[in-house]
Short mmCIF file of C-alpha atoms in Angstrom, two decimals:
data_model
loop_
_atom_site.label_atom_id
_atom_site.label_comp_id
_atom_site.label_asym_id
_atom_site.label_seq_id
_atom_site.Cartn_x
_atom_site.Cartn_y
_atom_site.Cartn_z
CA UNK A 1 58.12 -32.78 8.68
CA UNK A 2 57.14 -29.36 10.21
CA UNK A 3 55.08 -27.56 7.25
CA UNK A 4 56.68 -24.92 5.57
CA UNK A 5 55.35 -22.11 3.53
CA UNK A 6 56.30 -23.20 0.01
CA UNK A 7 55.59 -20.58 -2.56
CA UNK A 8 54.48 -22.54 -6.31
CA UNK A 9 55.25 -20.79 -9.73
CA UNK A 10 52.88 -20.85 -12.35
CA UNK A 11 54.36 -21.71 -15.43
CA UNK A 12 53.72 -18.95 -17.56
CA UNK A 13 55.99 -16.69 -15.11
CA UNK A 14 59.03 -18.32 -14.69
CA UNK A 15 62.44 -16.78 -15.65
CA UNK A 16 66.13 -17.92 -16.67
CA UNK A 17 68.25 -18.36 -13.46
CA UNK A 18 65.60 -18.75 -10.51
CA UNK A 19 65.21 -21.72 -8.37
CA UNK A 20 61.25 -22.24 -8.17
CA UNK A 21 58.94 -24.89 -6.25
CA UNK A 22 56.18 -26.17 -9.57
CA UNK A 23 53.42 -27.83 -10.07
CA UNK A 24 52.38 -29.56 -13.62
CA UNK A 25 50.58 -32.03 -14.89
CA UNK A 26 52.81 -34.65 -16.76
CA UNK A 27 52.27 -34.64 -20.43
CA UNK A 28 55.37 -36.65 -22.21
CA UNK A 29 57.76 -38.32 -19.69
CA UNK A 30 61.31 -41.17 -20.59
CA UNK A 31 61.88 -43.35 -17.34
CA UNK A 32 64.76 -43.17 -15.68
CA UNK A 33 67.75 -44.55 -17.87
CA UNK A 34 71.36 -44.59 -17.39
CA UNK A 35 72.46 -41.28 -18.90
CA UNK A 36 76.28 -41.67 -20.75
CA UNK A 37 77.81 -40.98 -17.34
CA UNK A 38 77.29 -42.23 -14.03
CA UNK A 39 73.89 -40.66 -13.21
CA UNK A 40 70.28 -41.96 -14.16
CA UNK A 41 68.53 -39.19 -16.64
CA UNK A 42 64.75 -38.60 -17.21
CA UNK A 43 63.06 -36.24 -19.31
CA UNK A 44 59.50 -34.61 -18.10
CA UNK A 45 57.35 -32.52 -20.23
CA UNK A 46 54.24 -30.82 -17.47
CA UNK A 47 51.96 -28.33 -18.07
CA UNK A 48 49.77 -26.33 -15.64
CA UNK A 49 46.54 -24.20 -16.09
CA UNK A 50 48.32 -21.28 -17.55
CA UNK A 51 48.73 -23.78 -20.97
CA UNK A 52 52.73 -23.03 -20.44
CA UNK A 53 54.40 -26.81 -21.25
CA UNK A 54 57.79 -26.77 -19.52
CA UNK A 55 60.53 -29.77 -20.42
CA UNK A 56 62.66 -30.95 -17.48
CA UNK A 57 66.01 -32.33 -17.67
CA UNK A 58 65.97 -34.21 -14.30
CA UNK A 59 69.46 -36.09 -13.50
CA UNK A 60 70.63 -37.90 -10.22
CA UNK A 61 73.06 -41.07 -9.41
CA UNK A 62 70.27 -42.80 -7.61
CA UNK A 63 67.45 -44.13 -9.47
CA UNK A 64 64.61 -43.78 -6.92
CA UNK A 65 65.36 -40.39 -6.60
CA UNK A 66 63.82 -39.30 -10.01
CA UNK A 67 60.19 -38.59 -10.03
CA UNK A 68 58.38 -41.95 -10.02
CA UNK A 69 55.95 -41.20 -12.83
CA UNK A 70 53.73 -44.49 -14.14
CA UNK A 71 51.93 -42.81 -17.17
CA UNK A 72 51.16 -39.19 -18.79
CA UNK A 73 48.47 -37.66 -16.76
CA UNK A 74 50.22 -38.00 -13.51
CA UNK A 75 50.58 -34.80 -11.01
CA UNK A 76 54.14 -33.77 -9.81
CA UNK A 77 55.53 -31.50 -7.40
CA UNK A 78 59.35 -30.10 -8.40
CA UNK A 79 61.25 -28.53 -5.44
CA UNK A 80 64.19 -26.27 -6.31
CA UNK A 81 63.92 -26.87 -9.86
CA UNK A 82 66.60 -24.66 -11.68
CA UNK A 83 65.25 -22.45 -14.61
CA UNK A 84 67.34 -21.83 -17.59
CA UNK A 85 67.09 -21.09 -21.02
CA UNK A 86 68.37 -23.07 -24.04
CA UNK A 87 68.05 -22.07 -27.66
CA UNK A 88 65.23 -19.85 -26.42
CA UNK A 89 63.35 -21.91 -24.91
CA UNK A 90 62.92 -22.46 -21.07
CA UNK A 91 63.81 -25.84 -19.36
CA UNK A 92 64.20 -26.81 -16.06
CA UNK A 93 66.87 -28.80 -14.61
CA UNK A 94 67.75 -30.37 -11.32
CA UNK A 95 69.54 -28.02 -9.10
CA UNK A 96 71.20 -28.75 -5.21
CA UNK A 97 68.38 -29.92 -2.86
CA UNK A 98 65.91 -31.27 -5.86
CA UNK A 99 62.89 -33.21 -4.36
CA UNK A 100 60.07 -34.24 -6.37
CA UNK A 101 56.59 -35.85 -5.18
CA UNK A 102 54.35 -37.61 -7.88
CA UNK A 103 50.42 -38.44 -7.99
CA UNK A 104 47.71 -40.13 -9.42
CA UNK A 105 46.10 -37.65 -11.88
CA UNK A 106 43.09 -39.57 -12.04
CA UNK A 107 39.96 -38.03 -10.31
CA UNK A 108 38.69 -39.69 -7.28
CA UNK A 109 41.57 -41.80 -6.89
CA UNK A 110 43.52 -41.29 -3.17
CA UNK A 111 45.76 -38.81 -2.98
CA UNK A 112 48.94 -40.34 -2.04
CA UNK A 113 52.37 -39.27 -2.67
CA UNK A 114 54.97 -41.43 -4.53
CA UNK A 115 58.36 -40.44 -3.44
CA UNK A 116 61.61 -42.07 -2.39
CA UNK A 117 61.80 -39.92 0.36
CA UNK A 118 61.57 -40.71 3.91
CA UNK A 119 60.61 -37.13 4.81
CA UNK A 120 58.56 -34.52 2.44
CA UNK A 121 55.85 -31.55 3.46
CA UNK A 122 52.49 -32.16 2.52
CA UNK A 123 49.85 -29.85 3.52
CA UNK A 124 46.04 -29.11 3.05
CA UNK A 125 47.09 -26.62 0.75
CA UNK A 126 49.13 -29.44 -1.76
CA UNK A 127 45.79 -31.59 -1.56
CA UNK A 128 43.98 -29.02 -2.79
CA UNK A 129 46.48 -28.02 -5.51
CA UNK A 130 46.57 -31.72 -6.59
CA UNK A 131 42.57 -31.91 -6.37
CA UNK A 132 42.49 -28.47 -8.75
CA UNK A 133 45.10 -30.15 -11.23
CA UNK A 134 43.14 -33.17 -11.38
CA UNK A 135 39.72 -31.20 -12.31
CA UNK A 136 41.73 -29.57 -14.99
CA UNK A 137 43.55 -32.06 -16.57
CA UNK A 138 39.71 -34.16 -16.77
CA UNK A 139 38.90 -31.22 -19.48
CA UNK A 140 41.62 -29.89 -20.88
CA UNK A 141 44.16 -32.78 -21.45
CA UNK A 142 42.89 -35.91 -24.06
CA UNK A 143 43.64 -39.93 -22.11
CA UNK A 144 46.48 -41.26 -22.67
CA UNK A 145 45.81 -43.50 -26.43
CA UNK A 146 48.78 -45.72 -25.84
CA UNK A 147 47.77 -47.67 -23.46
CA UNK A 148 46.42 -50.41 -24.70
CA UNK A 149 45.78 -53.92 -24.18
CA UNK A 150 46.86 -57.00 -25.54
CA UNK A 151 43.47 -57.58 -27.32
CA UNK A 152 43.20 -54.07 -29.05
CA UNK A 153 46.94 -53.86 -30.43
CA UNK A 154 47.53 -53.71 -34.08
CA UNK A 155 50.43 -54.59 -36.57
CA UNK A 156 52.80 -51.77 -36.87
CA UNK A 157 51.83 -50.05 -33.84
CA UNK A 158 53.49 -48.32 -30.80
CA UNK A 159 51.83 -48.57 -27.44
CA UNK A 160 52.09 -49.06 -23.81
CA UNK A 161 51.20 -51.70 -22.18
CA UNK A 162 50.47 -53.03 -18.56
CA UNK A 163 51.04 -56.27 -18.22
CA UNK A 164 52.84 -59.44 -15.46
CA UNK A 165 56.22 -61.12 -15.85
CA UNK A 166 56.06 -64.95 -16.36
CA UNK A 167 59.31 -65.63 -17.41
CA UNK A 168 62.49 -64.12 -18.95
CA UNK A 169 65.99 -65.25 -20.92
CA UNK A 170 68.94 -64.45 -22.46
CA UNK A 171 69.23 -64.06 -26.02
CA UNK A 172 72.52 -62.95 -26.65
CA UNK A 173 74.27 -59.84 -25.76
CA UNK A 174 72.16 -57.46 -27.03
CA UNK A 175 69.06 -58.28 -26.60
CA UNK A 176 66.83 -59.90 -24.01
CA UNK A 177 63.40 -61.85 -23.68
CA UNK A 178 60.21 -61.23 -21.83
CA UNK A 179 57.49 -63.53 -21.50
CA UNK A 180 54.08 -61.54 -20.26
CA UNK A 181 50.54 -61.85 -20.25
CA UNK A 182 47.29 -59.05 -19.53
CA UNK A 183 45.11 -61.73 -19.45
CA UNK A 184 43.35 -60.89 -22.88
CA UNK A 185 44.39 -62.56 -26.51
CA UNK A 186 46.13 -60.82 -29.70
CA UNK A 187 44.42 -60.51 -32.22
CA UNK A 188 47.15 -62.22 -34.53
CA UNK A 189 49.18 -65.18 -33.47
CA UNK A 190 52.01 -64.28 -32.01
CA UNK A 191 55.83 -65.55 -32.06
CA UNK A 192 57.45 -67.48 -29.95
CA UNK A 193 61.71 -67.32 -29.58
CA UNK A 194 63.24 -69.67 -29.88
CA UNK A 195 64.84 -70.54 -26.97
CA UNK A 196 65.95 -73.98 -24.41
CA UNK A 197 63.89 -74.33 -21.25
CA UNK A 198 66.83 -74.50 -19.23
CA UNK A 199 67.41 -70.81 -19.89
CA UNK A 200 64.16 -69.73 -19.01
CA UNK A 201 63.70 -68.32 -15.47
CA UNK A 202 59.88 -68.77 -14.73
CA UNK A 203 57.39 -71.13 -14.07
CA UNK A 204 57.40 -73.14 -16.53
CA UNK A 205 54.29 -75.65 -16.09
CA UNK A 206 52.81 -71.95 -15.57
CA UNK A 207 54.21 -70.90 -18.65
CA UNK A 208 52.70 -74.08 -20.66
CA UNK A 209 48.99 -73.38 -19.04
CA UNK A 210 48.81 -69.75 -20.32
CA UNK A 211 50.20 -69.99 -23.44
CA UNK A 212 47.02 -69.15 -25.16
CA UNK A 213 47.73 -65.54 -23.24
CA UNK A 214 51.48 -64.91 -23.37
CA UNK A 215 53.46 -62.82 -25.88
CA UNK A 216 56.98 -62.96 -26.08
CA UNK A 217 58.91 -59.30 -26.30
CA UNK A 218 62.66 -58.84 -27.55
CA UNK A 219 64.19 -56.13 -25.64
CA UNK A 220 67.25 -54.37 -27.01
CA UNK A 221 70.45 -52.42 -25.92
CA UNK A 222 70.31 -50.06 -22.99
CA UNK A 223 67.22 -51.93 -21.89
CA UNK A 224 68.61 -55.20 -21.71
CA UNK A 225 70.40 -54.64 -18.06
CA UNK A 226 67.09 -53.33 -16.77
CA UNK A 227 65.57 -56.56 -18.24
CA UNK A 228 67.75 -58.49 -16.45
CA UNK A 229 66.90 -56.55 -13.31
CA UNK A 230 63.09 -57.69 -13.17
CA UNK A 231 61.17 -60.27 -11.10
CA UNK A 232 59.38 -62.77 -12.70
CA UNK A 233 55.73 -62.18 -10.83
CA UNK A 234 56.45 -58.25 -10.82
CA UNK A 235 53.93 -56.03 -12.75
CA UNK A 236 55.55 -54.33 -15.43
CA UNK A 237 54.41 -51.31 -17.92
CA UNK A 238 56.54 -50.81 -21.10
CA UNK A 239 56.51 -47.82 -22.72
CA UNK A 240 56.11 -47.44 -26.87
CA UNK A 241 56.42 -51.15 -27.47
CA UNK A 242 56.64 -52.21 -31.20
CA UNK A 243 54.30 -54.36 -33.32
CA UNK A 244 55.44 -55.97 -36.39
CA UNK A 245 53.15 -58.31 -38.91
CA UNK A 246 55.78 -61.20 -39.65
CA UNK A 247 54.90 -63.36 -42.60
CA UNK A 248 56.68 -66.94 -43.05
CA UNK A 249 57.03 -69.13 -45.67
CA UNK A 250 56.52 -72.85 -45.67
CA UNK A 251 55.61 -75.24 -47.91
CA UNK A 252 53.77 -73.35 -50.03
CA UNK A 253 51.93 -71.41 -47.33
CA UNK A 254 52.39 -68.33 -45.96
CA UNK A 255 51.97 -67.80 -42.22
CA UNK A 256 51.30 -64.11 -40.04
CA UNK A 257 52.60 -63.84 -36.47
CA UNK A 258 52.51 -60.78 -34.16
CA UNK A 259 56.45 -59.48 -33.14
CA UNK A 260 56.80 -57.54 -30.14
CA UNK A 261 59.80 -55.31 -29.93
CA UNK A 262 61.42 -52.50 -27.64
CA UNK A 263 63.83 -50.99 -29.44
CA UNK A 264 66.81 -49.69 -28.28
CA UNK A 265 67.43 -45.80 -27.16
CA UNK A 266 64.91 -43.81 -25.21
CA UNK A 267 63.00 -41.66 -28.33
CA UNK A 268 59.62 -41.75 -27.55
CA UNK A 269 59.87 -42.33 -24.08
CA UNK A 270 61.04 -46.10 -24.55
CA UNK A 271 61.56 -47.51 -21.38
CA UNK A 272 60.22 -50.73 -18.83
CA UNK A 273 59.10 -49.61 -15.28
CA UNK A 274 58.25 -51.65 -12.19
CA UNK A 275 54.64 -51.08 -11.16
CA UNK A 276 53.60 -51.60 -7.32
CA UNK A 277 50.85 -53.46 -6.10
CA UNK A 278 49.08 -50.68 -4.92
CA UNK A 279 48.79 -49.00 -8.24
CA UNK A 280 44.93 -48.61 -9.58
CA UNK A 281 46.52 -49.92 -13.26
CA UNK A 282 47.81 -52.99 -10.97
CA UNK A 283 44.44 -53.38 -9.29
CA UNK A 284 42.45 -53.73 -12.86
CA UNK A 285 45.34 -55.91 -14.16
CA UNK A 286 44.61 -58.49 -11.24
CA UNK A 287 40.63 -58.90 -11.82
CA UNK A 288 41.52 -59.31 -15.55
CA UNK A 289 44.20 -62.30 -15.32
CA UNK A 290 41.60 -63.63 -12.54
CA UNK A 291 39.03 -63.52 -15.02
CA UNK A 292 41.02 -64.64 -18.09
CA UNK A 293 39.22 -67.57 -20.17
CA UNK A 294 42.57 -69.78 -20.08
CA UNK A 295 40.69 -72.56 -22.11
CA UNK A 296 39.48 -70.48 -25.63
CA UNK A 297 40.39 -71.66 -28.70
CA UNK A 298 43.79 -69.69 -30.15
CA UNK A 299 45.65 -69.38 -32.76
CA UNK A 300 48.28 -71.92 -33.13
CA UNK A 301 52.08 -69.90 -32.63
CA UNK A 302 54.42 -69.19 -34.59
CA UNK A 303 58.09 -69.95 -33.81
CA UNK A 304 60.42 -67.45 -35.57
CA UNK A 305 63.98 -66.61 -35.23
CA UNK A 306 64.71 -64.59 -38.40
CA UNK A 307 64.79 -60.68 -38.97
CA UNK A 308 61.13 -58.96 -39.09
CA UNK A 309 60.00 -57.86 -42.53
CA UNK A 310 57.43 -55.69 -43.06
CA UNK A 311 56.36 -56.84 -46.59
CA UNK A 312 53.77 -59.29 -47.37
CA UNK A 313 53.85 -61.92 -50.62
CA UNK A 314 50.90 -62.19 -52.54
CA UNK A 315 48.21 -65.32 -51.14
CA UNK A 316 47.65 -64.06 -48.27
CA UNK A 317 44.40 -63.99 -46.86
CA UNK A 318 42.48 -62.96 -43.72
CA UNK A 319 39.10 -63.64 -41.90
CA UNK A 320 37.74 -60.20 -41.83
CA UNK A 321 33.85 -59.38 -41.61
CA UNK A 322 32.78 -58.46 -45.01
CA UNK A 323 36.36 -58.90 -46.32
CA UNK A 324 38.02 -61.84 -48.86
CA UNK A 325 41.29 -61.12 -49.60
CA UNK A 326 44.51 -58.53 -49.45
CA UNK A 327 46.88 -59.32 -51.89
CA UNK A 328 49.76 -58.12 -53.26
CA UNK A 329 50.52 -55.06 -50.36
CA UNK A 330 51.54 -53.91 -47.05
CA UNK A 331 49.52 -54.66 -44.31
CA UNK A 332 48.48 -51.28 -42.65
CA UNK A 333 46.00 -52.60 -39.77
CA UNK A 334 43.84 -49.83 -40.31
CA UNK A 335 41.27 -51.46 -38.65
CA UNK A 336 40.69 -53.16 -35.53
CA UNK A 337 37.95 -55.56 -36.68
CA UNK A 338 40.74 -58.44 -37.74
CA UNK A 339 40.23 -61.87 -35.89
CA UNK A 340 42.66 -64.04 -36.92
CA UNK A 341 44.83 -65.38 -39.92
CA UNK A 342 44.74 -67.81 -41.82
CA UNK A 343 47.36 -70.16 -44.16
CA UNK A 344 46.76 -70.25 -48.08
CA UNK A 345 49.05 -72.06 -50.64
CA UNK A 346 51.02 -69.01 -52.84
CA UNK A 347 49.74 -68.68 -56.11
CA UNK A 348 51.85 -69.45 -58.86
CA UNK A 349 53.89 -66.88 -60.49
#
C-alpha cells in the first residue's frame, strides 16, 4: 500500500490513554486461545532498546488476526496499540484498527513479514528498524532454553518442542493424543496409550516403522479442540510441554517410561501452534527426520494407562557413567548424561 509516515514509540515514553505504533522484541508470548467469550486472546510481553518490557493484552474474534509469533525472540510491529494503566503498571491492549506484523529475530535470516493481512506498509525504514532489533536482541537478550529436542529432554521438565504430526486420537472428553517425532531418541523409554488402531488417524505402517522415534503426548482441556484441529503431516511446536518419570510395577520389577503431558490452561504460555513450511525451525526439522537412524537399537516401550506418579520404589537402577544405583528417592534428572533404564527385581522389605 502507498507508504505512510508511521511515527514508532520507544517504550520507555509511552503514556496511559495514547494510541501508539511499537516496536519490541518478543520476550514471553501465550498463543492464541479461546478467551471465556467469543474472541481468541494472546498475551505478549516485548521489550525494545530502552530495557522498558511492556505486556500486551491482544484480543480479536479471528484467530489469524493475532500476531503470528513462533518463539520468544521474534520482532513485532503493533499498530494502534492502546496504552493504559492497570495497578500501576502500563499494558497495552488492542484498540479499533489494530494491525500487527511479526519477524524472524534471528540475524541473517530474510526479513519477511508474517501477517494475515492482505495489505500492510513496509518501508526501508521498518527493514532497518527490524535489522537494529535483531543486532540488539543478539547481545542483550539470552536464546530461548526451552527449546529443546527430543534427545536432550529430561524427567520433570518443561520445554518446547518442534516436532511433525504422525498420528492423533481420541481419548475421551478431556483429553486428546498426539503421536510426533523430531527425528532424534529420548533418552528414557517412553509410553505408549493405550489405544485401538481403528481410532488412530495416521499412517499407520508409518507409524510402526518409526516407532523407535515417536513419543506419544496427552493433551488436556482447552487444548483438546485445537488438537483436534491439526493435520497429521503438519509441523507443530508445543509450548511448555511436561515430562514425567513413570515407574511400573510388574512381577517383581520395576520399569521407567518417559510421560509427555500438556496440561490444561495457558500459564506459562501453554499452547500448540501450526508451523509453515517456510519457517527456518521447519527447514532444520526436515534434514533431521531425513537423517534420522530409523534402525538403532531402543528401548523397548512402555504401555501405560494409569495416573503419573512422581515417586520412585526402592530397586531401581540406572546405566549412568560412573554411577550404580539410586535408591530409595525422587528422581531429579539433574543431569543429562542418563542413557537408558534398566529392570531390577525389588528388594525385599
Amino acid at each position: 500500500v502507498p507508504a505512510t509516515n508511521y511515527i514508532y514509540t520507544p517504550l520507555n515514553q509511552l503514556k496511559g490513554g495514547t494510541i501508539v505504533n511499537v516496536y519490541g522484541v518478543v520476550k514471553f508470548f501465550k498463543p492464541p486461545y479461546l478467551s471465556k467469550g467469543t474472541d481468541y486472546c494472546s498475551v505478549v510481553t516485548i521489550v525494545d532498546q530502552t530495557n522498558v518490557k511492556l505486556t500486551c493484552l491482544l484480543f480479536s474474534g479471528n484467530y489469524e488476526a493475532l500476531p503470528i509469533i513462533y518463539k520468544n525472540g521474534d520482532i513485532v510491529r503493533f499498530h494502534r496499540l492502546k496504552i493504559q494503566v492497570y495497578k500501576k503498571e502500563t499494558q497495552g491492549i488492542t484498540s479499533s484498527g489494530f494491525a500487527s506484523l511479526t519477524f524472524e529475530g534471528t540475524l541473517g535470516a530474510p526479513i519477511i513479514p508474517r501477517t494475515s493481512s492482505k495489505y500492510f506498509n513496509f518501508t526501508t525504514e521498518d527493514h532497518k528498524m527490524v535489522e537494529t532489533l535483531r543486532v540488539w536482541a543478539s547481545t542483550h537478550m539470552s536464546p530461548s532454553w526451552t527449546l529443546l529436542k527430543l534427545c536432550d529432554v529430561q524427567p520433570m521438565q518443561y520445554f518446547d518442542l518442534t516436532c511433525q504430526l504422525l498420528g492423533k486420537a481420541e481419548v475421551d472428553g478431556a483429553s486428546f493424543l498426539l503421536k510426533v517425532w523430531d527425528g532424534t531418541r529420548t533418552p528414557f523409554p517412553s509410553w505408549r496409550v493405550l489405544i485401538q488402531d481403528l481410532v488412530l488417524e495416521g499412517d499407520l505402517s508409518h507409524i510402526h516403522r518409526l516407532q523407535n522415534l515417536t513419543i506419544d503426548i496427552l493433551v488436556y482441556d482447552n487444548h483438546v479442540h485445537v488438537a483436534r484441529s491439526l493435520k497429521v503431516g503438519s509441523f507443530l511446536r508445543i509450548y511448555s510441554l511436561h515430562t514425567k518419570l513413570q515407574s511400573m510395577n510388574s512381577e517383581n520389577q520395576t520399569m521407567l517410561s518417559l510421560e509427555f503431558h500438556l496440561h490444561g490452561g495457558t500459564s506459562y504460555g501453554r499452547g500448540i501452534r501450526v508451523l509453515p513450511e517456510t519457517n527456518s525451525d521447519v527447514d532444520q526439522l526436515k534434514k533431521d527426520l531425513e537423517s534420522a537412524n530409523l534402525t538403532a537399537n531402543q528401548h523397548s516401550d512402555v504401555i501405560c494407562q494409569s495416573e503419573p506418579d512422581d515417586s520412585f520404589p526402592n530397586g531401581v537402577l540406572l546405566c549412568h557413567p560412573g554411577w550404580s544405583e539410586v535408591a530409595q528417592s525422587r528422581l531429579t534428572a539433574s543431569s543429562a548424561s542418563w542413557v537408558h533404564a534398566i529392570l531390577l527385581p525389588q528388594p525385599p522389605e
